[in-house]
mmCIF file of C-alpha atoms in Angstrom:
data_model
loop_
_atom_site.group_PDB
_atom_site.id
_atom_site.type_symbol
_atom_site.label_atom_id
_atom_site.label_comp_id
_atom_site.label_asym_id
_atom_site.label_seq_id
_atom_site.Cartn_x
_atom_site.Cartn_y
_atom_site.Cartn_z
ATOM 1 C CA SER A 1 99.704 -49.600 14.749
ATOM 2 C CA MET A 2 101.955 -52.031 12.958
ATOM 3 C CA HIS A 3 101.242 -54.807 15.317
ATOM 4 C CA ILE A 4 97.627 -54.689 14.935
ATOM 5 C CA SER A 5 97.905 -54.532 11.073
ATOM 6 C CA MET A 6 100.264 -57.418 11.003
ATOM 7 C CA VAL A 7 97.792 -59.491 13.318
ATOM 8 C CA PHE A 8 94.950 -58.950 11.030
ATOM 9 C CA GLN A 9 96.943 -59.686 7.853
ATOM 10 C CA ILE A 10 97.820 -62.969 9.314
ATOM 11 C CA LEU A 11 94.323 -63.895 10.405
ATOM 12 C CA SER A 12 93.105 -62.997 6.999
ATOM 13 C CA LYS A 13 94.869 -66.060 5.587
ATOM 14 C CA GLU A 14 92.443 -69.048 5.532
ATOM 15 C CA GLU A 15 94.826 -71.411 7.200
ATOM 16 C CA CYS A 16 95.542 -68.825 10.059
ATOM 17 C CA ASP A 17 91.851 -67.634 10.771
ATOM 18 C CA ILE A 18 91.484 -69.037 14.471
ATOM 19 C CA PHE A 19 88.218 -67.062 14.703
ATOM 20 C CA GLU A 20 86.461 -68.534 11.667
ATOM 21 C CA MET A 21 83.785 -70.236 13.806
ATOM 22 C CA LEU A 22 82.777 -66.868 15.504
ATOM 23 C CA THR A 23 79.685 -65.030 14.402
ATOM 24 C CA GLY A 24 79.865 -61.531 12.949
ATOM 25 C CA ASP A 25 79.016 -59.813 16.137
ATOM 26 C CA VAL A 26 81.393 -61.872 18.335
ATOM 27 C CA SER A 27 84.097 -61.585 15.711
ATOM 28 C CA ARG A 28 83.902 -57.602 15.823
ATOM 29 C CA LEU A 29 83.852 -57.804 19.567
ATOM 30 C CA VAL A 30 87.062 -59.882 19.561
ATOM 31 C CA ARG A 31 88.648 -57.611 16.973
ATOM 32 C CA ASN A 32 87.882 -54.377 18.811
ATOM 33 C CA LEU A 33 89.080 -55.907 22.138
ATOM 34 C CA MET A 34 92.488 -56.868 20.373
ATOM 35 C CA VAL A 35 92.901 -53.386 18.999
ATOM 36 C CA ASP A 36 92.151 -51.857 22.434
ATOM 37 C CA MET A 37 94.543 -54.237 24.255
ATOM 38 C CA ILE A 38 97.327 -53.494 21.766
ATOM 39 C CA LEU A 39 97.028 -49.754 21.977
ATOM 40 C CA ALA A 40 96.977 -50.054 25.781
ATOM 41 C CA THR A 41 100.759 -51.124 25.510
ATOM 42 C CA ASP A 42 101.532 -47.502 24.432
ATOM 43 C CA MET A 43 103.417 -45.793 27.177
ATOM 44 C CA ALA A 44 101.619 -42.711 26.352
ATOM 45 C CA VAL A 45 98.479 -44.068 28.131
ATOM 46 C CA HIS A 46 100.340 -45.878 31.091
ATOM 47 C CA GLY A 47 99.502 -43.348 33.609
ATOM 48 C CA LEU A 48 95.802 -43.003 32.616
ATOM 49 C CA HIS A 49 95.297 -46.817 32.679
ATOM 50 C CA LEU A 50 97.166 -47.138 36.038
ATOM 51 C CA THR A 51 94.996 -44.533 37.561
ATOM 52 C CA GLU A 52 91.803 -46.110 36.235
ATOM 53 C CA PHE A 53 92.937 -49.493 37.385
ATOM 54 C CA GLU A 54 93.687 -48.353 40.911
ATOM 55 C CA ASN A 55 90.387 -46.632 41.125
ATOM 56 C CA MET A 56 88.694 -49.690 39.922
ATOM 57 C CA ILE A 57 90.440 -51.834 42.697
ATOM 58 C CA ASP A 58 89.480 -49.363 45.485
ATOM 59 C CA ALA A 59 85.990 -49.291 44.390
ATOM 60 C CA SER A 60 85.687 -53.119 44.406
ATOM 61 C CA ASP A 61 84.755 -55.560 47.087
ATOM 62 C CA ASP A 62 87.682 -57.515 48.601
ATOM 63 C CA ASN A 63 89.903 -56.415 45.619
ATOM 64 C CA ARG A 64 87.780 -58.590 43.346
ATOM 65 C CA PRO A 65 86.349 -56.425 40.440
ATOM 66 C CA GLU A 66 83.172 -57.593 38.776
ATOM 67 C CA MET A 67 84.542 -59.426 35.712
ATOM 68 C CA SER A 68 81.164 -59.556 34.112
ATOM 69 C CA ASP A 69 81.215 -55.858 33.302
ATOM 70 C CA PRO A 70 82.865 -55.536 29.921
ATOM 71 C CA ALA A 71 84.721 -52.319 30.670
ATOM 72 C CA THR A 72 86.135 -53.779 33.883
ATOM 73 C CA SER A 73 87.268 -57.012 32.110
ATOM 74 C CA LYS A 74 88.846 -55.124 29.248
ATOM 75 C CA LEU A 75 90.900 -52.821 31.544
ATOM 76 C CA ILE A 76 92.170 -55.880 33.539
ATOM 77 C CA LEU A 77 93.128 -57.449 30.368
ATOM 78 C CA GLN A 78 94.773 -54.150 29.064
ATOM 79 C CA VAL A 79 96.831 -53.754 32.319
ATOM 80 C CA ALA A 80 97.775 -57.365 32.199
ATOM 81 C CA LEU A 81 99.042 -57.157 28.634
ATOM 82 C CA HIS A 82 100.913 -53.858 29.324
ATOM 83 C CA ALA A 83 102.388 -55.626 32.524
ATOM 84 C CA VAL A 84 103.921 -58.363 30.322
ATOM 85 C CA ASP A 85 105.025 -55.888 27.649
ATOM 86 C CA ILE A 86 107.180 -54.148 30.232
ATOM 87 C CA SER A 87 108.061 -57.121 32.235
ATOM 88 C CA ASN A 88 111.744 -57.407 31.271
ATOM 89 C CA PRO A 89 113.055 -55.874 34.672
ATOM 90 C CA ALA A 90 110.809 -58.408 36.553
ATOM 91 C CA LYS A 91 113.043 -61.190 35.356
ATOM 92 C CA ASP A 92 116.367 -62.671 36.771
ATOM 93 C CA TRP A 93 119.137 -60.316 36.348
ATOM 94 C CA ASP A 94 121.178 -62.341 33.699
ATOM 95 C CA TYR A 95 118.204 -62.534 31.470
ATOM 96 C CA TYR A 96 117.136 -59.027 32.163
ATOM 97 C CA ILE A 97 120.378 -57.317 31.498
ATOM 98 C CA LYS A 98 120.931 -59.274 28.176
ATOM 99 C CA TRP A 99 117.599 -57.998 26.861
ATOM 100 C CA THR A 100 118.072 -54.531 28.247
ATOM 101 C CA ASP A 101 121.290 -54.218 26.212
ATOM 102 C CA ARG A 102 119.462 -55.360 23.007
ATOM 103 C CA VAL A 103 116.626 -52.975 23.520
ATOM 104 C CA LEU A 104 118.930 -49.942 24.224
ATOM 105 C CA SER A 105 120.979 -50.846 21.098
ATOM 106 C CA GLU A 106 117.781 -50.777 19.133
ATOM 107 C CA PHE A 107 116.652 -47.441 20.814
ATOM 108 C CA HIS A 108 120.184 -45.905 20.104
ATOM 109 C CA SER A 109 120.092 -47.048 16.457
ATOM 110 C CA GLN A 110 116.822 -45.227 15.908
ATOM 111 C CA GLY A 111 118.249 -42.133 17.778
ATOM 112 C CA ASP A 112 121.288 -42.145 15.376
ATOM 113 C CA GLN A 113 118.861 -42.181 12.425
ATOM 114 C CA GLU A 114 116.770 -39.346 13.899
ATOM 115 C CA ARG A 115 119.875 -37.254 14.419
ATOM 116 C CA GLU A 116 120.991 -37.995 10.733
ATOM 117 C CA LEU A 117 117.613 -36.824 9.485
ATOM 118 C CA GLY A 118 117.701 -33.811 11.683
ATOM 119 C CA LEU A 119 114.680 -34.925 13.731
ATOM 120 C CA PRO A 120 114.097 -34.526 17.525
ATOM 121 C CA ILE A 121 115.711 -37.510 19.139
ATOM 122 C CA SER A 122 113.111 -39.607 21.068
ATOM 123 C CA PRO A 123 113.601 -39.547 24.843
ATOM 124 C CA GLY A 124 116.093 -42.251 26.039
ATOM 125 C CA PHE A 125 117.155 -42.868 22.340
ATOM 126 C CA ASP A 126 120.363 -40.584 22.331
ATOM 127 C CA ARG A 127 123.394 -42.552 22.780
ATOM 128 C CA LEU A 128 125.457 -39.461 23.504
ATOM 129 C CA LYS A 129 123.524 -39.094 26.703
ATOM 130 C CA MET A 130 124.347 -42.530 27.986
ATOM 131 C CA THR A 131 128.125 -42.601 27.961
ATOM 132 C CA ASN A 132 128.761 -44.446 31.272
ATOM 133 C CA ILE A 133 127.194 -47.090 33.459
ATOM 134 C CA LYS A 134 125.739 -44.476 35.868
ATOM 135 C CA GLN A 135 123.668 -42.943 33.212
ATOM 136 C CA LYS A 136 122.426 -46.477 32.033
ATOM 137 C CA ALA A 137 121.643 -47.198 35.636
ATOM 138 C CA ALA A 138 119.700 -44.054 36.154
ATOM 139 C CA GLY A 139 117.497 -44.804 32.995
ATOM 140 C CA GLN A 140 116.855 -48.319 34.316
ATOM 141 C CA MET A 141 116.108 -47.213 37.846
ATOM 142 C CA PHE A 142 113.546 -44.681 36.593
ATOM 143 C CA PHE A 143 112.013 -47.316 34.460
ATOM 144 C CA ILE A 144 111.696 -49.835 37.393
ATOM 145 C CA GLY A 145 110.877 -47.378 40.111
ATOM 146 C CA VAL A 146 108.499 -44.933 38.374
ATOM 147 C CA LEU A 147 106.851 -47.165 35.637
ATOM 148 C CA VAL A 148 107.076 -50.916 36.122
ATOM 149 C CA LYS A 149 106.952 -51.284 39.986
ATOM 150 C CA PRO A 150 103.842 -49.111 40.605
ATOM 151 C CA LEU A 151 101.987 -50.914 37.926
ATOM 152 C CA TYR A 152 102.989 -54.316 39.292
ATOM 153 C CA GLU A 153 102.099 -53.220 42.776
ATOM 154 C CA ALA A 154 98.637 -52.194 41.478
ATOM 155 C CA PHE A 155 98.114 -55.325 39.576
ATOM 156 C CA GLY A 156 99.148 -57.259 42.613
ATOM 157 C CA LYS A 157 96.272 -55.910 44.516
ATOM 158 C CA LEU A 158 93.912 -58.144 42.706
ATOM 159 C CA SER A 159 93.011 -60.779 45.101
ATOM 160 C CA TYR A 160 93.474 -63.724 42.628
ATOM 161 C CA VAL A 161 96.831 -62.534 41.350
ATOM 162 C CA ASP A 162 100.233 -63.653 42.881
ATOM 163 C CA MET A 163 102.960 -61.071 41.951
ATOM 164 C CA ASP A 164 105.615 -62.248 44.564
ATOM 165 C CA GLU A 165 108.165 -63.507 42.007
ATOM 166 C CA PRO A 166 108.136 -60.636 39.643
ATOM 167 C CA MET A 167 108.226 -58.158 42.634
ATOM 168 C CA TYR A 168 111.163 -60.056 44.007
ATOM 169 C CA HIS A 169 113.126 -59.639 40.782
ATOM 170 C CA LEU A 170 112.174 -55.957 40.495
ATOM 171 C CA GLU A 171 113.471 -55.273 43.913
ATOM 172 C CA GLN A 172 116.666 -57.320 43.326
ATOM 173 C CA ASN A 173 117.436 -55.532 40.115
ATOM 174 C CA LEU A 174 116.788 -52.125 41.385
ATOM 175 C CA ALA A 175 119.063 -52.903 44.272
ATOM 176 C CA HIS A 176 121.675 -54.167 41.888
ATOM 177 C CA TRP A 177 121.574 -50.941 39.957
ATOM 178 C CA LYS A 178 122.089 -48.999 43.159
ATOM 179 C CA GLN A 179 125.181 -50.932 44.013
ATOM 180 C CA ILE A 180 126.422 -50.238 40.386
ATOM 181 C CA VAL A 181 125.989 -46.558 40.935
ATOM 182 C CA GLU A 182 127.661 -46.531 44.430
ATOM 183 C CA LYS A 183 130.696 -48.426 43.024
ATOM 184 C CA PHE A 184 130.704 -45.960 40.066
ATOM 185 C CA ASP A 185 130.693 -43.011 42.414
ATOM 186 C CA LYS A 186 133.430 -44.464 44.734
ATOM 187 C CA GLU A 187 135.684 -45.252 41.706
ATOM 188 C CA GLU A 188 135.104 -41.508 40.383
ATOM 189 C CA LYS A 189 135.986 -40.095 43.865
ATOM 190 C CA LEU A 190 139.085 -42.237 43.914
ATOM 191 C CA LYS A 191 140.131 -41.172 40.399
ATOM 192 C CA GLU A 192 139.611 -37.426 41.509
ATOM 193 C CA ALA A 193 141.626 -38.072 44.666
ATOM 194 C CA LEU A 194 144.554 -39.700 42.680
ATOM 195 C CA ALA A 195 144.371 -36.754 40.205
ATOM 196 C CA LEU A 196 144.704 -34.261 42.843
ATOM 197 C CA GLU A 197 147.493 -36.178 44.426
ATOM 198 C CA THR A 198 149.309 -36.386 41.159
ATOM 199 C CA ASP A 199 148.730 -32.690 40.621
ATOM 200 C CA ALA A 200 150.188 -31.874 43.998
ATOM 201 C CA LYS A 201 153.160 -33.985 43.373
ATOM 202 C CA ASP A 202 153.876 -32.111 40.121
ATOM 203 C CA VAL A 203 153.552 -28.785 41.851
ATOM 204 C CA GLU A 204 155.933 -30.098 44.571
ATOM 205 C CA TYR A 205 158.371 -31.459 41.872
ATOM 206 C CA SER A 206 158.211 -28.247 39.836
ATOM 207 C CA ASP A 207 158.793 -26.074 43.054
ATOM 208 C CA THR A 208 161.938 -28.366 43.907
ATOM 209 C CA GLU A 209 163.264 -28.007 40.519
ATOM 210 C CA SER A 210 162.964 -24.233 40.737
ATOM 211 C CA GLU A 211 164.749 -24.129 44.055
ATOM 212 C CA ASP A 212 167.491 -26.469 42.600
ATOM 213 C CA GLU A 213 167.948 -24.100 39.728
ATOM 214 C CA GLU A 214 168.112 -21.121 41.902
ATOM 215 C CA VAL A 215 170.829 -22.832 44.031
ATOM 216 C CA GLU A 216 172.746 -23.945 40.930
ATOM 217 C CA GLY A 217 172.469 -20.311 39.596
ATOM 218 C CA GLY A 218 173.648 -18.733 42.904
ATOM 219 C CA ALA A 219 176.651 -21.209 42.997
ATOM 220 C CA SER A 220 177.645 -20.337 39.429
ATOM 221 C CA ASN A 221 177.433 -16.641 40.169
ATOM 222 C CA GLY A 222 179.526 -17.138 43.286
ATOM 223 C CA ALA A 223 182.150 -19.014 41.228
ATOM 224 C CA GLY A 224 182.240 -16.319 38.624
ATOM 225 C CA GLY A 225 182.844 -13.626 41.295
#
């Protein structure tokens, strides 16, 4: 990926090589671990790694997996980095919503370019499918409820990890979105009710006008007779 490529380009500079004291074998081990961890942030492997992590926790004693096992320690590091990568909803609302808008702006810009090039628009990147706050809320509620929260709940099972604060913010932000949806639905129902009331008044006014015209027409005919 671009991130891996950029990291190693930077490390190739003498003044930036923080691993210069490592032996060849250790250096290769660190390099491979970095590659595996960065690739683990890809949402395409989210479900796979979450399942592997949960199975590892269930098979451990007292929720303390054996860190001396290279595969176990790597998986824990991969999940930890991925948890950080998708941690925005686990922050205070004001901070979270600011960065949510920035990320969505970037996604929608990419979606616009994909549309211009005649390419399939990536899921969640089509601004035409997010025209109101309810659609935005739906996307965030899915992201929190289906992706972020289950991962954080699983990671919090580690006996030496405290996830109370991020879980608190996830719950608060999820509740906030639900309130926004409820408010939106109430406002839409009110708009519909007002529109129906307006239509009814228009019909009533139209009927009244017709009756008045009929009365005036009858009076005119009587006067003519």
